[in-house]
Amino acid sequence: MGGFGAQEKCGEGSKVHFKCVPYHRCDGNTNTIIPEEEDTDTNDYSLLIDIRLGVPKLCSKALDVCCQIPNTTSEIPPTTKPQPTDNTPKPQPTPNLSFCGIRNNNGIDFKITGNSHNEAEYGEFPWMVAVLKKNYDPSVDQGFALCGGSLIAPRVILTGAHCVHKFKPEEIKIRAGEWDTQTEDERFPYQERQVEEIIIHEAFKDGTLLNDVALIVLEKPFLKAKHIGTVCLPNQDQVISSQECFGTGWGKNAYGSEGQYQMILKKIELPIVPHAQCETALRKTKLGNFFKLHKSFTCAGGIPGRDTCTGDGGSPLVCPDPENPARYIQAGIVAWGVGCGTTTPGVYADVAKFRGWVDAQMERLELSNKPYTT
């Protein structure tokens, strides 16, 4: 999404002077450039941004708009910035980040169009983080992130044990507030933190991924922002049966060599699949008729073309809170699957089975559980 490979045509054929600037530097009322010192967090941007590749645009960067340089003339230029209409969904007000599980359904600053690959809105899932290798080499390593994870407290990340059990704290770092991995033109920058400790569940089994849960403790806390917040965790052994859950990540959009890692965070709407039903479906695969699905797992999906996939490991599966559907609780952690996007559900670590374990670790660390409970 960072560029389109075409020369900028902003201001061509006009008598006034225009310049391509980031969307948050252009006044929507006057279509003139906002001085940097006046570009504040309180400015309201109700824009539509077209993220399609290969579509002719006046500016070469997807998050840039063609904007008039102040005091040149009052002539109105051609612009790539659509004017919102009454039926255009506008970004929600800034959530109170003292509360967990607040999803920005319509994004922050702008709403995207042309999202043909299940792209999430900018800032839609503020708890989503990327687990990165410090010595990441694009020529060797596949995908942007080693794994995904969720922010459950300012200094604590919840992820899959299979993602991090082979790494030392100094070998990885955590990034929050990321969306499009190919650009840094968003108004709110991502934040990165170093890792102090990796806590692997003591009963984790590498071969079978039983008890596939880990906590990553950071050296310094993430700072709260419009696009960074915590997810809520379910109660111990809480049963979640929602049909409107979401998996998120930067992993592949299909299984095998045909799949491509995603530049923009994707979201996949998935239903929870009951444990017994999931076990039956898995027995129809190469796992065989005697396969037993461990109680530490839950399942979701089973809808062709809709699934988390390679590279999404450790990422959260979130569902509306039954008691307050406006807030989201984390039902699962992406663990494993038999292929991607088939009629076979994907398998996730069941977060509700580990709430007591998470609480115990937080108590040992002398950290509050309020960030993921209130």
C-alpha atoms as a printed R data frame, in Angstrom:
    type eleno elety resid chain resno       x       y       z
1   ATOM     1    CA   MET     A     1   0.000   0.000   0.000
2   ATOM     2    CA   GLY     A     2   2.977   2.301   0.411
3   ATOM     3    CA   GLY     A     3   3.215   3.296  -3.261
4   ATOM     4    CA   PHE     A     4   1.617   2.708  -6.633
5   ATOM     5    CA   GLY     A     5   4.585   3.035  -8.953
6   ATOM     6    CA   ALA     A     6   3.114   5.999 -10.834
7   ATOM     7    CA   GLN     A     7   4.219   9.604 -11.053
8   ATOM     8    CA   GLU     A     8   2.209  12.040  -8.976
9   ATOM     9    CA   LYS     A     9  -0.328  14.030 -11.024
10  ATOM    10    CA   CYS     A    10  -1.369  16.314  -8.189
11  ATOM    11    CA   GLY     A    11  -2.103  19.820  -9.509
12  ATOM    12    CA   GLU     A    12  -1.514  19.055 -13.187
13  ATOM    13    CA   GLY     A    13  -3.323  21.550 -15.417
14  ATOM    14    CA   SER     A    14  -4.218  23.865 -12.549
15  ATOM    15    CA   LYS     A    15  -3.278  27.507 -12.067
16  ATOM    16    CA   VAL     A    16  -2.715  27.059  -8.363
17  ATOM    17    CA   HIS     A    17  -0.101  25.170  -6.418
18  ATOM    18    CA   PHE     A    18  -0.823  21.780  -4.919
19  ATOM    19    CA   LYS     A    19   1.206  19.212  -3.073
20  ATOM    20    CA   CYS     A    20   0.696  15.615  -2.038
21  ATOM    21    CA   VAL     A    21   0.657  15.483   1.757
22  ATOM    22    CA   PRO     A    22  -0.439  12.896   4.347
23  ATOM    23    CA   TYR     A    23  -4.233  12.943   4.767
24  ATOM    24    CA   HIS     A    24  -3.955  14.462   8.257
25  ATOM    25    CA   ARG     A    25  -2.123  17.500   6.881
26  ATOM    26    CA   CYS     A    26  -5.034  18.604   4.644
27  ATOM    27    CA   ASP     A    27  -7.999  20.634   5.955
28  ATOM    28    CA   GLY     A    28 -11.191  18.919   4.821
29  ATOM    29    CA   ASN     A    29 -13.157  22.179   4.713
30  ATOM    30    CA   THR     A    30 -10.732  24.389   2.773
31  ATOM    31    CA   ASN     A    31  -8.632  21.694   1.061
32  ATOM    32    CA   THR     A    32  -5.496  23.556   2.129
33  ATOM    33    CA   ILE     A    33  -2.393  22.213   3.834
34  ATOM    34    CA   ILE     A    34  -2.413  22.356   7.636
35  ATOM    35    CA   PRO     A    35   0.857  23.616   9.172
36  ATOM    36    CA   GLU     A    36   2.610  20.834  11.090
37  ATOM    37    CA   GLU     A    37   2.254  22.676  14.394
38  ATOM    38    CA   GLU     A    38  -1.544  22.743  13.924
39  ATOM    39    CA   ASP     A    39  -1.877  19.040  13.102
40  ATOM    40    CA   THR     A    40  -3.128  17.871  16.496
41  ATOM    41    CA   ASP     A    41  -4.785  14.756  17.870
42  ATOM    42    CA   THR     A    42  -8.032  16.709  18.250
43  ATOM    43    CA   ASN     A    43  -8.476  17.273  14.514
44  ATOM    44    CA   ASP     A    44 -11.359  15.268  13.019
45  ATOM    45    CA   TYR     A    45 -10.710  13.388   9.785
46  ATOM    46    CA   SER     A    46 -13.784  11.774   8.245
47  ATOM    47    CA   LEU     A    47 -12.232  10.460   5.054
48  ATOM    48    CA   LEU     A    48 -12.469   7.534   2.710
49  ATOM    49    CA   ILE     A    49  -9.088   6.126   1.648
50  ATOM    50    CA   ASP     A    50  -8.962   3.807  -1.382
51  ATOM    51    CA   ILE     A    51  -6.332   1.127  -0.730
52  ATOM    52    CA   ARG     A    52  -6.624  -0.669  -4.074
53  ATOM    53    CA   LEU     A    53  -3.363  -1.213  -5.942
54  ATOM    54    CA   GLY     A    54  -3.122  -0.354  -9.626
55  ATOM    55    CA   VAL     A    55  -5.906   2.241  -9.543
56  ATOM    56    CA   PRO     A    56  -4.863   5.638 -11.021
57  ATOM    57    CA   LYS     A    57  -4.422   8.254  -8.300
58  ATOM    58    CA   LEU     A    58  -3.220  11.847  -8.082
59  ATOM    59    CA   CYS     A    59  -0.686  10.954  -5.389
60  ATOM    60    CA   SER     A    60   1.744   8.047  -5.388
61  ATOM    61    CA   LYS     A    61   1.193   7.144  -1.726
62  ATOM    62    CA   ALA     A    62  -2.114   5.657  -0.648
63  ATOM    63    CA   LEU     A    63  -2.422   7.800   2.481
64  ATOM    64    CA   ASP     A    64  -1.528  11.049   0.683
65  ATOM    65    CA   VAL     A    65  -4.073  13.522  -0.716
66  ATOM    66    CA   CYS     A    66  -3.712  16.329  -3.242
67  ATOM    67    CA   CYS     A    67  -3.955  19.514  -1.202
68  ATOM    68    CA   GLN     A    68  -3.659  23.220  -2.000
69  ATOM    69    CA   ILE     A    69  -0.688  25.152  -0.683
70  ATOM    70    CA   PRO     A    70  -2.162  28.035   1.379
71  ATOM    71    CA   ASN     A    71  -2.370  31.589  -0.010
72  ATOM    72    CA   THR     A    72  -1.935  30.631  -3.654
73  ATOM    73    CA   THR     A    73  -5.526  31.096  -4.882
74  ATOM    74    CA   SER     A    74  -9.056  30.160  -3.975
75  ATOM    75    CA   GLU     A    75  -9.479  27.913  -6.995
76  ATOM    76    CA   ILE     A    76 -10.607  24.447  -5.960
77  ATOM    77    CA   PRO     A    77  -8.254  21.757  -7.279
78  ATOM    78    CA   PRO     A    78  -8.938  18.224  -8.317
79  ATOM    79    CA   THR     A    79  -8.480  16.023  -5.279
80  ATOM    80    CA   THR     A    80  -8.265  12.376  -4.383
81  ATOM    81    CA   LYS     A    81 -10.047  12.980  -1.095
82  ATOM    82    CA   PRO     A    82 -13.760  12.059  -1.327
83  ATOM    83    CA   GLN     A    83 -16.074  14.347   0.573
84  ATOM    84    CA   PRO     A    84 -18.103  12.426   3.163
85  ATOM    85    CA   THR     A    85 -21.826  12.220   2.624
86  ATOM    86    CA   ASP     A    86 -24.610  11.595   5.096
87  ATOM    87    CA   ASN     A    87 -24.403   7.847   4.509
88  ATOM    88    CA   THR     A    88 -20.607   7.687   4.791
89  ATOM    89    CA   PRO     A    89 -19.615   5.883   8.015
90  ATOM    90    CA   LYS     A    90 -17.478   8.204  10.099
91  ATOM    91    CA   PRO     A    91 -14.746   7.189  12.535
92  ATOM    92    CA   GLN     A    92 -15.979   6.601  16.045
93  ATOM    93    CA   PRO     A    93 -15.098   9.000  18.857
94  ATOM    94    CA   THR     A    94 -11.850   8.282  20.637
95  ATOM    95    CA   PRO     A    95 -12.534   5.421  23.072
96  ATOM    96    CA   ASN     A    96 -11.746   5.685  26.744
97  ATOM    97    CA   LEU     A    97  -8.651   3.503  26.791
98  ATOM    98    CA   SER     A    98  -9.089   2.913  30.490
99  ATOM    99    CA   PHE     A    99 -11.443   0.171  29.332
100 ATOM   100    CA   CYS     A   100 -10.373  -3.061  27.665
101 ATOM   101    CA   GLY     A   101 -11.800  -4.592  24.513
102 ATOM   102    CA   ILE     A   102 -12.871  -1.406  22.745
103 ATOM   103    CA   ARG     A   103 -12.898  -2.052  19.001
104 ATOM   104    CA   ASN     A   104 -12.833   0.912  16.612
105 ATOM   105    CA   ASN     A   105 -15.304  -0.602  14.143
106 ATOM   106    CA   ASN     A   106 -14.983   2.217  11.603
107 ATOM   107    CA   GLY     A   107 -11.306   2.872  12.164
108 ATOM   108    CA   ILE     A   108  -9.474   5.992  13.276
109 ATOM   109    CA   ASP     A   109  -9.194   9.118  11.082
110 ATOM   110    CA   PHE     A   110 -10.406   7.422   7.916
111 ATOM   111    CA   LYS     A   111 -12.387   4.479   6.587
112 ATOM   112    CA   ILE     A   112 -10.892   2.354   3.833
113 ATOM   113    CA   THR     A   113 -12.499   1.355   0.538
114 ATOM   114    CA   GLY     A   114 -11.312  -1.199  -1.979
115 ATOM   115    CA   ASN     A   115 -10.459  -3.623   0.825
116 ATOM   116    CA   SER     A   116 -10.770  -6.815  -1.198
117 ATOM   117    CA   HIS     A   117  -8.500  -8.938   1.013
118 ATOM   118    CA   ASN     A   118 -10.265  -8.598   4.377
119 ATOM   119    CA   GLU     A   119  -8.122  -5.654   5.454
120 ATOM   120    CA   ALA     A   120  -8.905  -4.289   8.914
121 ATOM   121    CA   GLU     A   121  -9.609  -0.608   9.431
122 ATOM   122    CA   TYR     A   122  -6.766   1.538  10.721
123 ATOM   123    CA   GLY     A   123  -6.772   1.193  14.524
124 ATOM   124    CA   GLU     A   124  -9.743  -1.192  14.499
125 ATOM   125    CA   PHE     A   125  -8.125  -3.754  16.821
126 ATOM   126    CA   PRO     A   126  -5.935  -1.672  19.170
127 ATOM   127    CA   TRP     A   127  -4.730  -4.682  21.170
128 ATOM   128    CA   MET     A   128  -3.114  -6.375  18.153
129 ATOM   129    CA   VAL     A   129   0.687  -6.518  18.335
130 ATOM   130    CA   ALA     A   130   3.441  -7.984  16.178
131 ATOM   131    CA   VAL     A   131   6.180 -10.177  17.633
132 ATOM   132    CA   LEU     A   132   9.302  -9.340  15.620
133 ATOM   133    CA   LYS     A   133  12.759 -10.842  15.333
134 ATOM   134    CA   LYS     A   134  15.382  -8.215  16.079
135 ATOM   135    CA   ASN     A   135  17.653  -9.550  13.343
136 ATOM   136    CA   TYR     A   136  14.843  -9.809  10.778
137 ATOM   137    CA   ASP     A   137  16.204 -10.385   7.267
138 ATOM   138    CA   PRO     A   138  13.591 -10.012   4.474
139 ATOM   139    CA   SER     A   139  15.740 -12.109   2.136
140 ATOM   140    CA   VAL     A   140  15.664 -15.070   4.527
141 ATOM   141    CA   ASP     A   141  12.709 -14.677   6.878
142 ATOM   142    CA   GLN     A   142   9.179 -15.120   5.587
143 ATOM   143    CA   GLY     A   143   6.505 -12.620   6.479
144 ATOM   144    CA   PHE     A   144   6.631  -9.347   8.362
145 ATOM   145    CA   ALA     A   145   6.149 -10.780  11.843
146 ATOM   146    CA   LEU     A   146   7.400 -13.848  13.655
147 ATOM   147    CA   CYS     A   147   3.957 -14.127  15.241
148 ATOM   148    CA   GLY     A   148   1.055 -12.068  16.479
149 ATOM   149    CA   GLY     A   149  -0.042 -11.345  20.015
150 ATOM   150    CA   SER     A   150  -2.413  -9.258  22.093
151 ATOM   151    CA   LEU     A   151  -1.830  -6.459  24.560
152 ATOM   152    CA   ILE     A   152  -3.420  -7.420  27.892
153 ATOM   153    CA   ALA     A   153  -1.579  -4.877  30.060
154 ATOM   154    CA   PRO     A   154   0.796  -2.003  29.263
155 ATOM   155    CA   ARG     A   155   3.811  -4.281  29.853
156 ATOM   156    CA   VAL     A   156   2.347  -7.711  29.048
157 ATOM   157    CA   ILE     A   157   1.631  -9.518  25.769
158 ATOM   158    CA   LEU     A   158  -0.384 -12.745  25.434
159 ATOM   159    CA   THR     A   159   0.748 -15.033  22.602
160 ATOM   160    CA   GLY     A   160   1.294 -18.665  21.664
161 ATOM   161    CA   ALA     A   161   4.074 -20.584  23.406
162 ATOM   162    CA   HIS     A   162   5.037 -22.187  20.078
163 ATOM   163    CA   CYS     A   163   5.927 -18.716  18.793
164 ATOM   164    CA   VAL     A   164   8.508 -17.763  21.381
165 ATOM   165    CA   HIS     A   165   9.699 -20.827  23.314
166 ATOM   166    CA   LYS     A   166  12.889 -21.064  21.234
167 ATOM   167    CA   PHE     A   167  13.821 -17.403  21.616
168 ATOM   168    CA   LYS     A   168  15.628 -15.426  24.274
169 ATOM   169    CA   PRO     A   169  14.152 -12.086  25.393
170 ATOM   170    CA   GLU     A   170  16.939 -10.136  23.710
171 ATOM   171    CA   GLU     A   171  16.188 -11.778  20.338
172 ATOM   172    CA   ILE     A   172  12.687 -10.355  19.867
173 ATOM   173    CA   LYS     A   173  10.812  -7.077  20.196
174 ATOM   174    CA   ILE     A   174   7.138  -6.107  20.240
175 ATOM   175    CA   ARG     A   175   5.398  -3.575  18.017
176 ATOM   176    CA   ALA     A   176   1.985  -2.097  18.865
177 ATOM   177    CA   GLY     A   177  -0.112   0.266  16.771
178 ATOM   178    CA   GLU     A   178   0.999  -1.224  13.438
179 ATOM   179    CA   TRP     A   179  -1.414  -1.451  10.492
180 ATOM   180    CA   ASP     A   180   0.225  -1.148   7.067
181 ATOM   181    CA   THR     A   181   3.709  -2.617   7.305
182 ATOM   182    CA   GLN     A   182   4.847  -0.873   4.104
183 ATOM   183    CA   THR     A   183   4.316   2.728   5.210
184 ATOM   184    CA   GLU     A   184   4.758   5.026   8.193
185 ATOM   185    CA   ASP     A   185   2.377   7.693   6.880
186 ATOM   186    CA   GLU     A   186  -0.369   7.065   9.437
187 ATOM   187    CA   ARG     A   187  -0.933   9.985  11.816
188 ATOM   188    CA   PHE     A   188  -0.212   7.911  14.914
189 ATOM   189    CA   PRO     A   189   3.152   6.099  14.880
190 ATOM   190    CA   TYR     A   190   3.605   2.534  16.016
191 ATOM   191    CA   GLN     A   191   5.465   1.911  19.262
192 ATOM   192    CA   GLU     A   192   8.168  -0.709  19.862
193 ATOM   193    CA   ARG     A   193   9.352  -2.179  23.143
194 ATOM   194    CA   GLN     A   194  12.166  -4.479  24.211
195 ATOM   195    CA   VAL     A   195  11.447  -7.745  26.007
196 ATOM   196    CA   GLU     A   196  12.397  -8.353  29.628
197 ATOM   197    CA   GLU     A   197  11.033 -11.872  30.160
198 ATOM   198    CA   ILE     A   198   9.281 -14.670  28.275
199 ATOM   199    CA   ILE     A   199   6.984 -16.873  30.382
200 ATOM   200    CA   ILE     A   200   6.067 -20.225  28.799
201 ATOM   201    CA   HIS     A   201   3.230 -22.279  30.283
202 ATOM   202    CA   GLU     A   202   4.872 -25.032  32.298
203 ATOM   203    CA   ALA     A   203   2.707 -27.735  30.647
204 ATOM   204    CA   PHE     A   204   3.335 -26.625  27.054
205 ATOM   205    CA   LYS     A   205   4.146 -29.494  24.668
206 ATOM   206    CA   ASP     A   206   6.096 -28.482  21.587
207 ATOM   207    CA   GLY     A   207   5.071 -31.460  19.451
208 ATOM   208    CA   THR     A   208   1.325 -31.337  20.081
209 ATOM   209    CA   LEU     A   209   1.027 -27.659  21.104
210 ATOM   210    CA   LEU     A   210  -0.906 -28.555  24.238
211 ATOM   211    CA   ASN     A   211  -1.238 -25.571  26.597
212 ATOM   212    CA   ASP     A   212   0.045 -23.264  23.869
213 ATOM   213    CA   VAL     A   213   0.155 -20.090  25.962
214 ATOM   214    CA   ALA     A   214   2.917 -17.625  26.795
215 ATOM   215    CA   LEU     A   215   3.312 -14.151  28.251
216 ATOM   216    CA   ILE     A   216   5.879 -11.634  27.067
217 ATOM   217    CA   VAL     A   217   6.886  -9.087  29.699
218 ATOM   218    CA   LEU     A   218   8.240  -5.808  28.355
219 ATOM   219    CA   GLU     A   219  11.013  -3.630  29.747
220 ATOM   220    CA   LYS     A   220   8.812  -0.536  29.451
221 ATOM   221    CA   PRO     A   221   5.034  -0.144  29.086
222 ATOM   222    CA   PHE     A   222   3.294   0.864  25.893
223 ATOM   223    CA   LEU     A   223   1.792   4.331  26.039
224 ATOM   224    CA   LYS     A   224  -1.953   4.537  25.589
225 ATOM   225    CA   ALA     A   225  -3.030   6.049  22.293
226 ATOM   226    CA   LYS     A   226  -6.053   6.140  20.016
227 ATOM   227    CA   HIS     A   227  -4.755   3.076  18.187
228 ATOM   228    CA   ILE     A   228  -3.262   1.191  21.156
229 ATOM   229    CA   GLY     A   229  -5.299  -0.420  23.938
230 ATOM   230    CA   THR     A   230  -5.846  -3.699  25.782
231 ATOM   231    CA   VAL     A   231  -8.172  -6.610  25.092
232 ATOM   232    CA   CYS     A   232 -10.417  -8.138  27.767
233 ATOM   233    CA   LEU     A   233  -9.855 -11.716  28.922
234 ATOM   234    CA   PRO     A   234 -12.678 -14.172  29.690
235 ATOM   235    CA   ASN     A   235 -13.347 -15.580  33.125
236 ATOM   236    CA   GLN     A   236 -11.764 -18.921  34.016
237 ATOM   237    CA   ASP     A   237 -13.561 -21.728  32.086
238 ATOM   238    CA   GLN     A   238 -16.043 -19.287  30.542
239 ATOM   239    CA   VAL     A   239 -17.818 -20.879  27.570
240 ATOM   240    CA   ILE     A   240 -17.854 -18.651  24.489
241 ATOM   241    CA   SER     A   241 -20.193 -19.591  21.646
242 ATOM   242    CA   SER     A   242 -20.318 -16.453  19.506
243 ATOM   243    CA   GLN     A   243 -20.815 -16.646  15.746
244 ATOM   244    CA   GLU     A   244 -19.282 -13.196  15.195
245 ATOM   245    CA   CYS     A   245 -15.665 -13.504  16.307
246 ATOM   246    CA   PHE     A   246 -12.616 -12.077  14.541
247 ATOM   247    CA   GLY     A   247  -9.173 -13.454  13.855
248 ATOM   248    CA   THR     A   248  -6.495 -10.909  12.936
249 ATOM   249    CA   GLY     A   249  -2.926 -11.022  11.670
250 ATOM   250    CA   TRP     A   250  -0.411 -10.353   8.914
251 ATOM   251    CA   GLY     A   251  -0.156 -14.006   7.901
252 ATOM   252    CA   LYS     A   252  -0.821 -15.664   4.551
253 ATOM   253    CA   ASN     A   253  -4.141 -15.285   2.739
254 ATOM   254    CA   ALA     A   254  -4.026 -18.913   1.575
255 ATOM   255    CA   TYR     A   255  -2.244 -22.149   2.429
256 ATOM   256    CA   GLY     A   256   1.012 -23.221   0.798
257 ATOM   257    CA   SER     A   257   2.989 -21.578  -1.986
258 ATOM   258    CA   GLU     A   258  -0.065 -19.785  -3.389
259 ATOM   259    CA   GLY     A   259  -0.582 -17.837  -0.183
260 ATOM   260    CA   GLN     A   260   0.897 -14.371   0.264
261 ATOM   261    CA   TYR     A   261   1.785 -12.618   3.503
262 ATOM   262    CA   GLN     A   262  -0.304  -9.505   4.058
263 ATOM   263    CA   MET     A   263   1.042  -5.947   4.177
264 ATOM   264    CA   ILE     A   264  -2.069  -4.562   5.874
265 ATOM   265    CA   LEU     A   265  -3.510  -6.160   9.007
266 ATOM   266    CA   LYS     A   266  -6.329  -8.487   7.982
267 ATOM   267    CA   LYS     A   267  -9.454  -9.507   9.860
268 ATOM   268    CA   ILE     A   268 -11.473 -12.665   9.335
269 ATOM   269    CA   GLU     A   269 -14.954 -13.084  10.824
270 ATOM   270    CA   LEU     A   270 -15.274 -16.585  12.250
271 ATOM   271    CA   PRO     A   271 -17.815 -18.552  14.293
272 ATOM   272    CA   ILE     A   272 -16.809 -20.534  17.360
273 ATOM   273    CA   VAL     A   273 -17.145 -24.267  16.681
274 ATOM   274    CA   PRO     A   274 -18.184 -26.478  19.639
275 ATOM   275    CA   HIS     A   275 -15.428 -28.753  20.923
276 ATOM   276    CA   ALA     A   276 -17.127 -32.058  20.011
277 ATOM   277    CA   GLN     A   277 -18.080 -30.823  16.543
278 ATOM   278    CA   CYS     A   278 -14.522 -29.674  15.933
279 ATOM   279    CA   GLU     A   279 -13.095 -33.016  17.042
280 ATOM   280    CA   THR     A   280 -15.401 -34.807  14.592
281 ATOM   281    CA   ALA     A   281 -14.294 -32.550  11.744
282 ATOM   282    CA   LEU     A   282 -10.618 -33.064  12.565
283 ATOM   283    CA   ARG     A   283 -11.066 -36.860  12.555
284 ATOM   284    CA   LYS     A   284 -12.046 -36.614   8.886
285 ATOM   285    CA   THR     A   285  -8.585 -35.279   8.065
286 ATOM   286    CA   LYS     A   286  -5.187 -36.981   8.043
287 ATOM   287    CA   LEU     A   287  -5.343 -36.966  11.863
288 ATOM   288    CA   GLY     A   288  -7.557 -40.047  11.678
289 ATOM   289    CA   ASN     A   289 -10.633 -41.485  13.381
290 ATOM   290    CA   PHE     A   290  -9.071 -41.810  16.822
291 ATOM   291    CA   PHE     A   291  -7.842 -38.239  17.185
292 ATOM   292    CA   LYS     A   292  -8.836 -36.562  20.454
293 ATOM   293    CA   LEU     A   293  -8.903 -32.779  20.712
294 ATOM   294    CA   HIS     A   294  -7.283 -31.732  23.978
295 ATOM   295    CA   LYS     A   295  -9.339 -29.686  26.422
296 ATOM   296    CA   SER     A   296  -6.833 -26.823  26.198
297 ATOM   297    CA   PHE     A   297  -8.044 -26.056  22.656
298 ATOM   298    CA   THR     A   298 -11.058 -24.319  21.179
299 ATOM   299    CA   CYS     A   299 -11.991 -24.061  17.498
300 ATOM   300    CA   ALA     A   300 -13.318 -21.501  15.055
301 ATOM   301    CA   GLY     A   301 -14.033 -21.245  11.352
302 ATOM   302    CA   GLY     A   302 -14.720 -24.201   9.093
303 ATOM   303    CA   ILE     A   303 -16.006 -21.847   6.388
304 ATOM   304    CA   PRO     A   304 -14.246 -22.135   3.006
305 ATOM   305    CA   GLY     A   305 -12.051 -19.139   2.259
306 ATOM   306    CA   ARG     A   306 -12.241 -17.723   5.779
307 ATOM   307    CA   ASP     A   307  -9.475 -18.682   8.171
308 ATOM   308    CA   THR     A   308  -6.333 -17.598   9.949
309 ATOM   309    CA   CYS     A   309  -3.272 -19.108   8.292
310 ATOM   310    CA   THR     A   310   0.521 -19.438   8.204
311 ATOM   311    CA   GLY     A   311   2.123 -16.490   9.972
312 ATOM   312    CA   ASP     A   312  -0.906 -15.770  12.148
313 ATOM   313    CA   GLY     A   313   0.314 -17.968  15.012
314 ATOM   314    CA   GLY     A   314  -0.067 -16.388  18.439
315 ATOM   315    CA   SER     A   315  -2.618 -13.881  17.164
316 ATOM   316    CA   PRO     A   316  -5.869 -13.307  19.048
317 ATOM   317    CA   LEU     A   317  -9.342 -14.605  18.275
318 ATOM   318    CA   VAL     A   318 -11.746 -12.101  19.817
319 ATOM   319    CA   CYS     A   319 -15.507 -12.258  20.338
320 ATOM   320    CA   PRO     A   320 -18.141  -9.805  21.599
321 ATOM   321    CA   ASP     A   321 -18.606  -9.950  25.361
322 ATOM   322    CA   PRO     A   322 -22.004 -11.652  25.928
323 ATOM   323    CA   GLU     A   323 -22.735  -9.168  28.716
324 ATOM   324    CA   ASN     A   324 -21.609  -6.130  26.709
325 ATOM   325    CA   PRO     A   325 -21.349  -6.768  22.936
326 ATOM   326    CA   ALA     A   326 -19.652  -3.401  22.404
327 ATOM   327    CA   ARG     A   327 -16.544  -4.820  24.083
328 ATOM   328    CA   TYR     A   328 -14.434  -7.763  22.955
329 ATOM   329    CA   ILE     A   329 -12.911 -10.604  24.918
330 ATOM   330    CA   GLN     A   330 -10.140 -12.875  23.684
331 ATOM   331    CA   ALA     A   331 -11.458 -16.375  23.162
332 ATOM   332    CA   GLY     A   332  -8.431 -17.953  21.530
333 ATOM   333    CA   ILE     A   333  -4.796 -17.811  20.448
334 ATOM   334    CA   VAL     A   334  -4.011 -19.065  16.930
335 ATOM   335    CA   ALA     A   335  -2.307 -22.448  17.387
336 ATOM   336    CA   TRP     A   336  -2.607 -24.834  14.437
337 ATOM   337    CA   GLY     A   337  -4.809 -26.145  11.658
338 ATOM   338    CA   VAL     A   338  -5.072 -28.680   8.851
339 ATOM   339    CA   GLY     A   339  -4.581 -26.411   5.857
340 ATOM   340    CA   CYS     A   340  -6.254 -22.995   5.717
341 ATOM   341    CA   GLY     A   341  -9.661 -21.790   4.621
342 ATOM   342    CA   THR     A   342 -11.283 -25.221   4.260
343 ATOM   343    CA   THR     A   343 -14.332 -26.758   5.913
344 ATOM   344    CA   THR     A   344 -12.062 -27.928   8.734
345 ATOM   345    CA   PRO     A   345 -12.042 -25.463  11.665
346 ATOM   346    CA   GLY     A   346  -8.836 -23.860  12.859
347 ATOM   347    CA   VAL     A   347  -7.549 -24.751  16.320
348 ATOM   348    CA   TYR     A   348  -6.811 -22.167  19.007
349 ATOM   349    CA   ALA     A   349  -5.551 -22.243  22.570
350 ATOM   350    CA   ASP     A   350  -8.657 -21.717  24.717
351 ATOM   351    CA   VAL     A   351  -7.874 -18.550  26.672
352 ATOM   352    CA   ALA     A   352 -10.647 -19.212  29.200
353 ATOM   353    CA   LYS     A   353  -8.788 -22.342  30.303
354 ATOM   354    CA   PHE     A   354  -5.751 -20.226  31.201
355 ATOM   355    CA   ARG     A   355  -7.235 -17.168  32.876
356 ATOM   356    CA   GLY     A   356  -6.192 -18.441  36.313
357 ATOM   357    CA   TRP     A   357  -2.661 -19.057  35.048
358 ATOM   358    CA   VAL     A   358  -2.460 -15.538  33.593
359 ATOM   359    CA   ASP     A   359  -3.708 -14.034  36.867
360 ATOM   360    CA   ALA     A   360  -1.108 -16.004  38.833
361 ATOM   361    CA   GLN     A   361   1.706 -14.759  36.599
362 ATOM   362    CA   MET     A   362   0.491 -11.170  36.888
363 ATOM   363    CA   GLU     A   363   0.436 -11.488  40.675
364 ATOM   364    CA   ARG     A   364   3.979 -12.862  40.657
365 ATOM   365    CA   LEU     A   365   5.051  -9.904  38.532
366 ATOM   366    CA   GLU     A   366   3.225  -7.557  40.914
367 ATOM   367    CA   LEU     A   367   1.133  -6.236  38.034
368 ATOM   368    CA   SER     A   368  -2.579  -5.443  38.110
369 ATOM   369    CA   ASN     A   369  -5.152  -7.461  36.169
370 ATOM   370    CA   LYS     A   370  -7.385  -4.405  35.740
371 ATOM   371    CA   PRO     A   371  -6.142  -3.658  32.185
372 ATOM   372    CA   TYR     A   372  -7.794  -6.869  30.923
373 ATOM   373    CA   THR     A   373 -10.795  -6.982  33.269
374 ATOM   374    CA   THR     A   374 -12.234  -3.444  33.295
